[in-house]
Amino acid sequence: MLDRSAPVFVAGHRGLVGSAVLRRLEADGFGDLRTVGREDLDLRDQSAVDAWFDAERPRYVFLVAGTVGGIHANSTRPAEFLYDNLMIHGTVVQAAHRTCVDKLLYLGSSCIYPRLADQPITEEALLSGPLEPTNEGYALAKIAGIKLCETYRRQYGDDFISAMPTNLYGPGDNFDLEGGHVLPALMRRFHEAKEAGDGTVTVWGTGGARREFLHVDDLADACLFLMDHYSDAGHVNVGTGVDLTIRELAEAVRDLVHPGAELAFDTSKPDGMPRKVLDVSRLADLGWTASTSLADGLAETYAWFLEASARGELRL
Ligand code: GDP
């Protein structure tokens, strides 16, 4: 179990995941949470990261920072996704090692797995085949992050662990229509179509790709669970184990936000991986399973979207 009074660094605290991890740690009684904004610390800069660790001396680190985005952002900005994430993972892991951090959790992504991996995807599928081209840069950086944690554990004995979440959503998501992920993009598109009195909403791709969606509060709960109970080299999948087609997702969002609207499919946009659903038995065997249903999570996220939009606080 982590010591609730020790200093904890949440790297990436303004993002979807980081803000959920902060909420989870606060709720669990952690009293010394350390964060730093991007304007004050460039996580790609090793000497700046070293200076920050020397000054703050965190005992635990949640490494959930990164350059992230949906299929369009990933496929049009592959160099940024590769470079930024490689650097951020390298600097933070190295600084955590040098300052003798007690435990670090590194967050990867289910896109590390081969495009045609057997489904549901087990942890063993890593590096067993070619990656999905639309997010190869991001996936390579994320694989390097896993290997950093593994090798620092093997060579130096550092207690660095890795979790691989499936597609995430929830309060604090990026609702940018071009750069964001499918769920927030569809939610916003249906919402704006309803406001504009428009009866048709466009969905990218064929609608046949299958994805799994995990509420970010469940992910944050799993991260704390792993930090409290898991200390081993192998990365651990985090998901629900349940997937659906993008068409089914679009219908669920439509029924919540703009019932009766028609769907149109823009097949000039890529589907990406044909199917991505994680085998979550390793985490279940450790004692954790997700608890938020997609229906509840969608309703909660839409309520948050409406409030944040009324306050002018949406990331667009
Ligand atoms: P991925 O899991 O890395 O492919 O992440 P995304 O969330 O970006 O895309 C998931 C799937 O949803 C892909 O098959 C997309 O083509 C599809 N999709 C449908 N409409 C949209 C949209 O408006 N935005 C995004 N990002 N994806 C969409």
mmCIF file of C-alpha atoms and ligand atoms in Angstrom:
data_model
loop_
_atom_site.group_PDB
_atom_site.id
_atom_site.type_symbol
_atom_site.label_atom_id
_atom_site.label_comp_id
_atom_site.label_asym_id
_atom_site.label_seq_id
_atom_site.Cartn_x
_atom_site.Cartn_y
_atom_site.Cartn_z
ATOM 1 C CA MET A 1 0.000 0.000 0.000
ATOM 2 C CA LEU A 2 1.204 3.493 -0.769
ATOM 3 C CA ASP A 3 1.799 5.860 2.153
ATOM 4 C CA ARG A 4 -1.050 8.409 1.868
ATOM 5 C CA SER A 5 1.075 11.175 3.421
ATOM 6 C CA ALA A 6 4.024 10.863 0.981
ATOM 7 C CA PRO A 7 4.547 13.345 -1.868
ATOM 8 C CA VAL A 8 3.017 12.132 -5.147
ATOM 9 C CA PHE A 9 3.723 13.559 -8.592
ATOM 10 C CA VAL A 10 0.904 13.296 -11.141
ATOM 11 C CA ALA A 11 2.590 14.072 -14.472
ATOM 12 C CA GLY A 12 -0.071 15.270 -16.910
ATOM 13 C CA HIS A 13 -2.629 16.406 -14.332
ATOM 14 C CA ARG A 14 -4.642 18.591 -16.716
ATOM 15 C CA GLY A 15 -5.441 15.794 -19.146
ATOM 16 C CA LEU A 16 -8.388 13.419 -19.169
ATOM 17 C CA VAL A 17 -6.453 10.778 -17.238
ATOM 18 C CA GLY A 18 -4.352 13.014 -14.978
ATOM 19 C CA SER A 19 -7.335 14.989 -13.730
ATOM 20 C CA ALA A 20 -9.156 11.717 -12.934
ATOM 21 C CA VAL A 21 -6.085 10.349 -11.114
ATOM 22 C CA LEU A 22 -5.893 13.546 -9.032
ATOM 23 C CA ARG A 23 -9.588 13.267 -8.123
ATOM 24 C CA ARG A 24 -9.105 9.624 -7.152
ATOM 25 C CA LEU A 25 -6.032 10.310 -5.006
ATOM 26 C CA GLU A 26 -7.710 13.249 -3.247
ATOM 27 C CA ALA A 27 -10.756 11.088 -2.515
ATOM 28 C CA ASP A 28 -8.474 8.413 -1.062
ATOM 29 C CA GLY A 29 -6.811 10.801 1.388
ATOM 30 C CA PHE A 30 -3.500 11.526 -0.317
ATOM 31 C CA GLY A 31 -2.400 14.757 1.326
ATOM 32 C CA ASP A 32 0.641 15.819 -0.654
ATOM 33 C CA LEU A 33 -0.121 15.930 -4.386
ATOM 34 C CA ARG A 34 2.417 17.674 -6.616
ATOM 35 C CA THR A 35 1.644 18.897 -10.123
ATOM 36 C CA VAL A 36 3.262 21.260 -12.607
ATOM 37 C CA GLY A 37 1.841 22.921 -15.703
ATOM 38 C CA ARG A 38 3.328 22.629 -19.164
ATOM 39 C CA GLU A 39 4.151 26.363 -19.140
ATOM 40 C CA ASP A 40 6.403 25.803 -16.088
ATOM 41 C CA LEU A 41 8.011 22.496 -17.019
ATOM 42 C CA ASP A 42 8.655 20.986 -20.437
ATOM 43 C CA LEU A 43 8.603 17.271 -19.674
ATOM 44 C CA ARG A 44 10.657 16.615 -22.821
ATOM 45 C CA ASP A 45 13.615 18.493 -21.322
ATOM 46 C CA GLN A 46 15.751 16.178 -19.167
ATOM 47 C CA SER A 47 17.629 18.894 -17.280
ATOM 48 C CA ALA A 48 14.415 20.777 -16.474
ATOM 49 C CA VAL A 49 12.741 17.546 -15.332
ATOM 50 C CA ASP A 50 15.810 16.674 -13.233
ATOM 51 C CA ALA A 51 15.729 20.096 -11.545
ATOM 52 C CA TRP A 52 12.020 19.717 -10.814
ATOM 53 C CA PHE A 53 12.503 16.248 -9.246
ATOM 54 C CA ASP A 54 15.456 17.534 -7.173
ATOM 55 C CA ALA A 55 13.306 20.356 -5.808
ATOM 56 C CA GLU A 56 10.077 18.388 -5.246
ATOM 57 C CA ARG A 57 11.374 14.905 -4.341
ATOM 58 C CA PRO A 58 8.181 12.928 -5.002
ATOM 59 C CA ARG A 59 8.087 9.383 -3.563
ATOM 60 C CA TYR A 60 5.486 8.134 -6.012
ATOM 61 C CA VAL A 61 4.914 9.065 -9.646
ATOM 62 C CA PHE A 62 1.877 8.584 -11.890
ATOM 63 C CA LEU A 63 3.321 9.059 -15.381
ATOM 64 C CA VAL A 64 0.161 9.850 -17.351
ATOM 65 C CA ALA A 65 1.468 12.797 -19.390
ATOM 66 C CA GLY A 66 1.780 12.729 -23.145
ATOM 67 C CA THR A 67 0.842 14.096 -26.529
ATOM 68 C CA VAL A 68 -2.428 12.295 -27.284
ATOM 69 C CA GLY A 69 -5.224 12.418 -29.832
ATOM 70 C CA GLY A 70 -7.584 10.495 -32.045
ATOM 71 C CA ILE A 71 -7.047 8.721 -35.343
ATOM 72 C CA HIS A 72 -6.766 11.912 -37.430
ATOM 73 C CA ALA A 73 -4.279 13.644 -35.104
ATOM 74 C CA ASN A 74 -2.211 10.471 -34.846
ATOM 75 C CA SER A 75 -2.035 9.861 -38.569
ATOM 76 C CA THR A 76 -1.267 13.488 -39.537
ATOM 77 C CA ARG A 77 1.224 14.336 -36.728
ATOM 78 C CA PRO A 78 3.156 11.063 -36.280
ATOM 79 C CA ALA A 79 6.498 12.770 -35.620
ATOM 80 C CA GLU A 80 5.105 14.789 -32.695
ATOM 81 C CA PHE A 81 3.396 11.737 -31.232
ATOM 82 C CA LEU A 82 6.614 9.726 -31.462
ATOM 83 C CA TYR A 83 9.098 12.405 -30.349
ATOM 84 C CA ASP A 84 7.097 14.053 -27.555
ATOM 85 C CA ASN A 85 6.103 10.797 -25.955
ATOM 86 C CA LEU A 86 9.507 9.133 -26.280
ATOM 87 C CA MET A 87 11.109 12.120 -24.596
ATOM 88 C CA ILE A 88 8.490 12.517 -21.835
ATOM 89 C CA HIS A 89 8.686 8.846 -20.899
ATOM 90 C CA GLY A 90 12.489 8.886 -20.953
ATOM 91 C CA THR A 91 13.007 12.029 -18.885
ATOM 92 C CA VAL A 92 10.482 11.177 -16.172
ATOM 93 C CA VAL A 93 11.561 7.533 -15.800
ATOM 94 C CA GLN A 94 15.227 8.566 -15.631
ATOM 95 C CA ALA A 95 14.580 11.358 -13.093
ATOM 96 C CA ALA A 96 12.453 8.999 -10.987
ATOM 97 C CA HIS A 97 15.289 6.469 -11.029
ATOM 98 C CA ARG A 98 17.975 9.031 -10.186
ATOM 99 C CA THR A 99 16.026 10.480 -7.252
ATOM 100 C CA CYS A 100 15.126 7.008 -5.914
ATOM 101 C CA VAL A 101 11.335 7.317 -6.323
ATOM 102 C CA ASP A 102 9.701 4.430 -4.404
ATOM 103 C CA LYS A 103 7.185 3.519 -7.091
ATOM 104 C CA LEU A 104 6.145 4.739 -10.535
ATOM 105 C CA LEU A 105 3.136 3.833 -12.641
ATOM 106 C CA TYR A 106 3.507 4.294 -16.377
ATOM 107 C CA LEU A 107 0.389 4.467 -18.502
ATOM 108 C CA GLY A 108 0.609 3.004 -21.994
ATOM 109 C CA SER A 109 -2.194 2.378 -24.453
ATOM 110 C CA SER A 110 -3.918 -0.550 -26.130
ATOM 111 C CA CYS A 111 -2.549 0.693 -29.484
ATOM 112 C CA ILE A 112 0.801 -0.927 -28.555
ATOM 113 C CA TYR A 113 -0.629 -4.231 -29.786
ATOM 114 C CA PRO A 114 -0.327 -5.543 -33.353
ATOM 115 C CA ARG A 115 -3.027 -4.503 -35.807
ATOM 116 C CA LEU A 116 -4.137 -8.089 -36.305
ATOM 117 C CA ALA A 117 -3.621 -9.374 -32.762
ATOM 118 C CA ASP A 118 -5.942 -12.164 -31.618
ATOM 119 C CA GLN A 119 -8.953 -10.704 -29.791
ATOM 120 C CA PRO A 120 -9.469 -10.140 -26.877
ATOM 121 C CA ILE A 121 -5.839 -9.001 -26.748
ATOM 122 C CA THR A 122 -3.675 -10.525 -24.027
ATOM 123 C CA GLU A 123 -0.570 -8.841 -22.633
ATOM 124 C CA GLU A 124 1.556 -11.474 -24.419
ATOM 125 C CA ALA A 125 0.557 -10.084 -27.837
ATOM 126 C CA LEU A 126 3.050 -7.221 -27.444
ATOM 127 C CA LEU A 127 5.621 -7.209 -30.289
ATOM 128 C CA SER A 128 4.110 -10.268 -31.954
ATOM 129 C CA GLY A 129 3.265 -8.525 -35.259
ATOM 130 C CA PRO A 130 3.142 -5.261 -37.264
ATOM 131 C CA LEU A 131 1.445 -2.210 -35.730
ATOM 132 C CA GLU A 132 -1.618 -0.319 -36.985
ATOM 133 C CA PRO A 133 -0.167 2.337 -39.362
ATOM 134 C CA THR A 134 -2.528 5.187 -38.299
ATOM 135 C CA ASN A 135 -0.968 5.359 -34.833
ATOM 136 C CA GLU A 136 2.397 3.714 -35.259
ATOM 137 C CA GLY A 137 4.417 6.672 -33.932
ATOM 138 C CA TYR A 138 2.403 6.847 -30.726
ATOM 139 C CA ALA A 139 2.456 3.071 -30.316
ATOM 140 C CA LEU A 140 6.250 2.883 -30.722
ATOM 141 C CA ALA A 141 6.734 5.564 -28.040
ATOM 142 C CA LYS A 142 4.337 3.738 -25.736
ATOM 143 C CA ILE A 143 6.163 0.426 -26.290
ATOM 144 C CA ALA A 144 9.457 2.177 -25.467
ATOM 145 C CA GLY A 145 7.843 3.391 -22.221
ATOM 146 C CA ILE A 146 6.934 -0.157 -21.217
ATOM 147 C CA LYS A 147 10.448 -1.316 -21.998
ATOM 148 C CA LEU A 148 11.915 1.563 -19.959
ATOM 149 C CA CYS A 149 9.952 0.421 -16.899
ATOM 150 C CA GLU A 150 10.906 -3.216 -17.478
ATOM 151 C CA THR A 151 14.592 -2.521 -18.022
ATOM 152 C CA TYR A 152 14.941 -0.080 -15.096
ATOM 153 C CA ARG A 153 13.344 -2.765 -12.917
ATOM 154 C CA ARG A 154 15.684 -5.452 -14.269
ATOM 155 C CA GLN A 155 18.917 -3.437 -14.242
ATOM 156 C CA TYR A 156 18.382 -1.193 -11.196
ATOM 157 C CA GLY A 157 15.606 -2.850 -9.194
ATOM 158 C CA ASP A 158 13.281 0.175 -9.550
ATOM 159 C CA ASP A 159 9.628 -0.530 -8.702
ATOM 160 C CA PHE A 160 8.225 0.808 -11.973
ATOM 161 C CA ILE A 161 4.983 -0.742 -13.258
ATOM 162 C CA SER A 162 2.946 -0.338 -16.465
ATOM 163 C CA ALA A 163 -0.783 -0.305 -17.153
ATOM 164 C CA MET A 164 -2.288 -0.487 -20.691
ATOM 165 C CA PRO A 165 -5.710 1.125 -20.869
ATOM 166 C CA THR A 166 -8.199 0.637 -23.644
ATOM 167 C CA ASN A 167 -9.984 3.637 -25.291
ATOM 168 C CA LEU A 168 -10.947 6.092 -22.537
ATOM 169 C CA TYR A 169 -13.670 8.696 -22.133
ATOM 170 C CA GLY A 170 -15.232 10.828 -19.436
ATOM 171 C CA PRO A 171 -15.293 14.288 -17.857
ATOM 172 C CA GLY A 172 -12.331 16.428 -18.925
ATOM 173 C CA ASP A 173 -12.030 14.824 -22.359
ATOM 174 C CA ASN A 174 -10.897 16.724 -25.450
ATOM 175 C CA PHE A 175 -13.991 17.614 -27.506
ATOM 176 C CA ASP A 176 -12.008 18.867 -30.510
ATOM 177 C CA LEU A 177 -13.743 17.503 -33.610
ATOM 178 C CA GLU A 178 -10.567 16.945 -35.628
ATOM 179 C CA GLY A 179 -7.986 16.060 -32.979
ATOM 180 C CA GLY A 180 -10.015 14.164 -30.381
ATOM 181 C CA HIS A 181 -11.225 10.603 -30.024
ATOM 182 C CA VAL A 182 -14.441 9.159 -31.364
ATOM 183 C CA LEU A 183 -16.658 9.302 -28.293
ATOM 184 C CA PRO A 184 -16.296 13.005 -27.397
ATOM 185 C CA ALA A 185 -16.288 13.951 -31.101
ATOM 186 C CA LEU A 186 -19.593 12.150 -31.709
ATOM 187 C CA MET A 187 -21.123 13.565 -28.546
ATOM 188 C CA ARG A 188 -20.285 17.089 -29.644
ATOM 189 C CA ARG A 189 -21.376 16.493 -33.237
ATOM 190 C CA PHE A 190 -24.787 15.140 -32.203
ATOM 191 C CA HIS A 191 -25.175 17.987 -29.721
ATOM 192 C CA GLU A 192 -24.364 20.659 -32.290
ATOM 193 C CA ALA A 193 -26.619 19.020 -34.886
ATOM 194 C CA LYS A 194 -29.513 19.067 -32.408
ATOM 195 C CA GLU A 195 -28.868 22.746 -31.588
ATOM 196 C CA ALA A 196 -28.745 23.579 -35.301
ATOM 197 C CA GLY A 197 -31.869 21.533 -36.105
ATOM 198 C CA ASP A 198 -29.825 19.283 -38.378
ATOM 199 C CA GLY A 199 -31.193 15.728 -38.687
ATOM 200 C CA THR A 200 -28.068 13.971 -40.017
ATOM 201 C CA VAL A 201 -24.730 13.404 -38.289
ATOM 202 C CA THR A 202 -21.554 12.175 -39.958
ATOM 203 C CA VAL A 203 -19.518 9.346 -38.469
ATOM 204 C CA TRP A 204 -15.990 8.665 -39.741
ATOM 205 C CA GLY A 205 -15.173 5.324 -41.361
ATOM 206 C CA THR A 206 -17.482 2.414 -42.101
ATOM 207 C CA GLY A 207 -18.894 2.154 -38.575
ATOM 208 C CA GLY A 208 -17.766 -1.485 -38.562
ATOM 209 C CA ALA A 209 -14.580 -1.055 -36.486
ATOM 210 C CA ARG A 210 -14.955 -2.419 -32.968
ATOM 211 C CA ARG A 211 -13.743 -0.599 -29.846
ATOM 212 C CA GLU A 212 -13.942 -0.957 -26.085
ATOM 213 C CA PHE A 213 -14.585 2.113 -23.910
ATOM 214 C CA LEU A 214 -13.506 2.534 -20.290
ATOM 215 C CA HIS A 215 -14.680 5.389 -18.081
ATOM 216 C CA VAL A 216 -11.655 7.395 -16.956
ATOM 217 C CA ASP A 217 -12.708 7.233 -13.287
ATOM 218 C CA ASP A 218 -12.536 3.445 -13.527
ATOM 219 C CA LEU A 219 -9.075 3.759 -15.031
ATOM 220 C CA ALA A 220 -7.945 6.066 -12.203
ATOM 221 C CA ASP A 221 -9.282 3.543 -9.699
ATOM 222 C CA ALA A 222 -7.350 0.748 -11.441
ATOM 223 C CA CYS A 223 -4.158 2.838 -11.421
ATOM 224 C CA LEU A 224 -4.374 3.322 -7.653
ATOM 225 C CA PHE A 225 -5.258 -0.354 -7.205
ATOM 226 C CA LEU A 226 -2.130 -1.379 -9.151
ATOM 227 C CA MET A 227 0.075 1.091 -7.263
ATOM 228 C CA ASP A 228 -1.220 -0.335 -3.974
ATOM 229 C CA HIS A 229 -1.110 -4.020 -4.919
ATOM 230 C CA TYR A 230 1.082 -4.769 -7.947
ATOM 231 C CA SER A 231 4.889 -4.784 -8.226
ATOM 232 C CA ASP A 232 6.009 -6.805 -11.200
ATOM 233 C CA ALA A 233 7.632 -6.464 -14.601
ATOM 234 C CA GLY A 234 4.678 -7.404 -16.807
ATOM 235 C CA HIS A 235 2.358 -4.680 -18.080
ATOM 236 C CA VAL A 236 -1.321 -5.068 -17.156
ATOM 237 C CA ASN A 237 -4.301 -4.433 -19.449
ATOM 238 C CA VAL A 238 -7.059 -2.183 -18.089
ATOM 239 C CA GLY A 239 -10.472 -2.293 -19.737
ATOM 240 C CA THR A 240 -13.966 -3.679 -19.511
ATOM 241 C CA GLY A 241 -13.429 -6.655 -21.822
ATOM 242 C CA VAL A 242 -16.586 -5.612 -23.716
ATOM 243 C CA ASP A 243 -16.571 -3.995 -27.168
ATOM 244 C CA LEU A 244 -19.091 -2.671 -29.666
ATOM 245 C CA THR A 245 -19.036 -1.351 -33.226
ATOM 246 C CA ILE A 246 -18.561 2.357 -33.902
ATOM 247 C CA ARG A 247 -22.057 2.289 -35.428
ATOM 248 C CA GLU A 248 -23.459 0.932 -32.147
ATOM 249 C CA LEU A 249 -21.548 3.580 -30.210
ATOM 250 C CA ALA A 250 -22.891 6.305 -32.524
ATOM 251 C CA GLU A 251 -26.434 4.978 -32.031
ATOM 252 C CA ALA A 252 -26.024 5.018 -28.242
ATOM 253 C CA VAL A 253 -24.742 8.615 -28.328
ATOM 254 C CA ARG A 254 -27.511 9.567 -30.766
ATOM 255 C CA ASP A 255 -30.219 8.073 -28.517
ATOM 256 C CA LEU A 256 -28.866 10.059 -25.572
ATOM 257 C CA VAL A 257 -28.150 13.375 -27.268
ATOM 258 C CA HIS A 258 -30.253 13.732 -30.430
ATOM 259 C CA PRO A 259 -32.819 10.900 -30.660
ATOM 260 C CA GLY A 260 -34.083 10.231 -34.141
ATOM 261 C CA ALA A 261 -31.074 11.710 -35.975
ATOM 262 C CA GLU A 262 -29.813 9.824 -39.041
ATOM 263 C CA LEU A 263 -26.242 8.526 -39.290
ATOM 264 C CA ALA A 264 -24.095 9.090 -42.386
ATOM 265 C CA PHE A 265 -20.762 7.289 -42.768
ATOM 266 C CA ASP A 266 -17.757 9.094 -44.285
ATOM 267 C CA THR A 267 -15.785 6.170 -45.665
ATOM 268 C CA SER A 268 -13.014 8.449 -46.925
ATOM 269 C CA LYS A 269 -11.885 8.472 -43.255
ATOM 270 C CA PRO A 270 -9.917 5.483 -41.922
ATOM 271 C CA ASP A 271 -11.319 2.810 -39.594
ATOM 272 C CA GLY A 272 -7.930 2.182 -38.004
ATOM 273 C CA MET A 273 -7.604 -1.110 -36.185
ATOM 274 C CA PRO A 274 -10.473 -3.420 -37.226
ATOM 275 C CA ARG A 275 -11.016 -4.494 -33.614
ATOM 276 C CA LYS A 276 -9.468 -3.566 -30.286
ATOM 277 C CA VAL A 277 -10.739 -5.243 -27.124
ATOM 278 C CA LEU A 278 -8.506 -6.191 -24.230
ATOM 279 C CA ASP A 279 -8.300 -9.449 -22.357
ATOM 280 C CA VAL A 280 -8.575 -8.157 -18.793
ATOM 281 C CA SER A 281 -8.190 -11.471 -16.962
ATOM 282 C CA ARG A 282 -4.767 -10.618 -15.507
ATOM 283 C CA LEU A 283 -6.220 -7.567 -13.722
ATOM 284 C CA ALA A 284 -9.369 -9.486 -12.725
ATOM 285 C CA ASP A 285 -7.156 -12.197 -11.192
ATOM 286 C CA LEU A 286 -5.387 -9.469 -9.205
ATOM 287 C CA GLY A 287 -8.809 -8.396 -7.873
ATOM 288 C CA TRP A 288 -9.999 -5.421 -9.967
ATOM 289 C CA THR A 289 -12.818 -5.074 -12.496
ATOM 290 C CA ALA A 290 -14.455 -1.999 -14.067
ATOM 291 C CA SER A 291 -17.745 -0.859 -12.570
ATOM 292 C CA THR A 292 -19.202 1.866 -14.829
ATOM 293 C CA SER A 293 -21.573 0.711 -17.600
ATOM 294 C CA LEU A 294 -21.269 2.476 -20.950
ATOM 295 C CA ALA A 295 -24.855 3.757 -20.625
ATOM 296 C CA ASP A 296 -24.163 5.349 -17.234
ATOM 297 C CA GLY A 297 -20.781 6.667 -18.341
ATOM 298 C CA LEU A 298 -22.236 8.249 -21.484
ATOM 299 C CA ALA A 299 -25.019 9.959 -19.517
ATOM 300 C CA GLU A 300 -22.575 11.266 -16.925
ATOM 301 C CA THR A 301 -20.150 12.502 -19.577
ATOM 302 C CA TYR A 302 -22.907 14.272 -21.501
ATOM 303 C CA ALA A 303 -24.100 15.979 -18.293
ATOM 304 C CA TRP A 304 -20.522 17.111 -17.702
ATOM 305 C CA PHE A 305 -20.226 18.299 -21.325
ATOM 306 C CA LEU A 306 -23.348 20.461 -20.930
ATOM 307 C CA GLU A 307 -22.110 21.991 -17.662
ATOM 308 C CA ALA A 308 -18.568 22.590 -18.917
ATOM 309 C CA SER A 309 -19.913 24.075 -22.121
ATOM 310 C CA ALA A 310 -22.203 26.435 -20.140
ATOM 311 C CA ARG A 311 -19.178 27.529 -18.080
ATOM 312 C CA GLY A 312 -17.088 27.967 -21.269
ATOM 313 C CA GLU A 313 -14.562 25.404 -19.973
ATOM 314 C CA LEU A 314 -14.636 22.768 -22.709
ATOM 315 C CA ARG A 315 -11.378 21.711 -24.370
ATOM 316 C CA LEU A 316 -12.312 22.162 -28.037
HETATM 317 P P1 GDP B 1 -8.437 4.721 -32.291
HETATM 318 O O1 GDP B 1 -9.009 3.686 -31.382
HETATM 319 O O2 GDP B 1 -6.998 4.988 -32.033
HETATM 320 O O3 GDP B 1 -8.705 4.381 -33.737
HETATM 321 O O4 GDP B 1 -9.150 6.094 -31.880
HETATM 322 P P2 GDP B 1 -10.358 7.027 -32.342
HETATM 323 O O5 GDP B 1 -11.181 7.241 -31.124
HETATM 324 O O6 GDP B 1 -9.794 8.247 -32.983
HETATM 325 O O7 GDP B 1 -11.198 6.248 -33.451
HETATM 326 C C1 GDP B 1 -11.921 5.083 -33.175
HETATM 327 C C2 GDP B 1 -12.795 4.705 -34.362
HETATM 328 O O8 GDP B 1 -13.899 5.617 -34.438
HETATM 329 C C3 GDP B 1 -12.128 4.733 -35.739
HETATM 330 O O9 GDP B 1 -12.616 3.629 -36.469
HETATM 331 C C4 GDP B 1 -12.651 6.042 -36.331
HETATM 332 O O10 GDP B 1 -12.676 6.033 -37.742
HETATM 333 C C5 GDP B 1 -14.067 6.067 -35.768
HETATM 334 N N1 GDP B 1 -14.706 7.402 -35.739
HETATM 335 C C6 GDP B 1 -15.965 7.681 -36.167
HETATM 336 N N2 GDP B 1 -16.247 8.978 -36.061
HETATM 337 C C7 GDP B 1 -15.146 9.560 -35.509
HETATM 338 C C8 GDP B 1 -14.838 10.901 -35.128
HETATM 339 O O11 GDP B 1 -15.610 11.832 -35.281
HETATM 340 N N3 GDP B 1 -13.606 11.116 -34.561
HETATM 341 C C9 GDP B 1 -12.720 10.102 -34.360
HETATM 342 N N4 GDP B 1 -11.542 10.378 -33.782
HETATM 343 N N5 GDP B 1 -12.968 8.827 -34.731
HETATM 344 C C10 GDP B 1 -14.174 8.557 -35.294
#
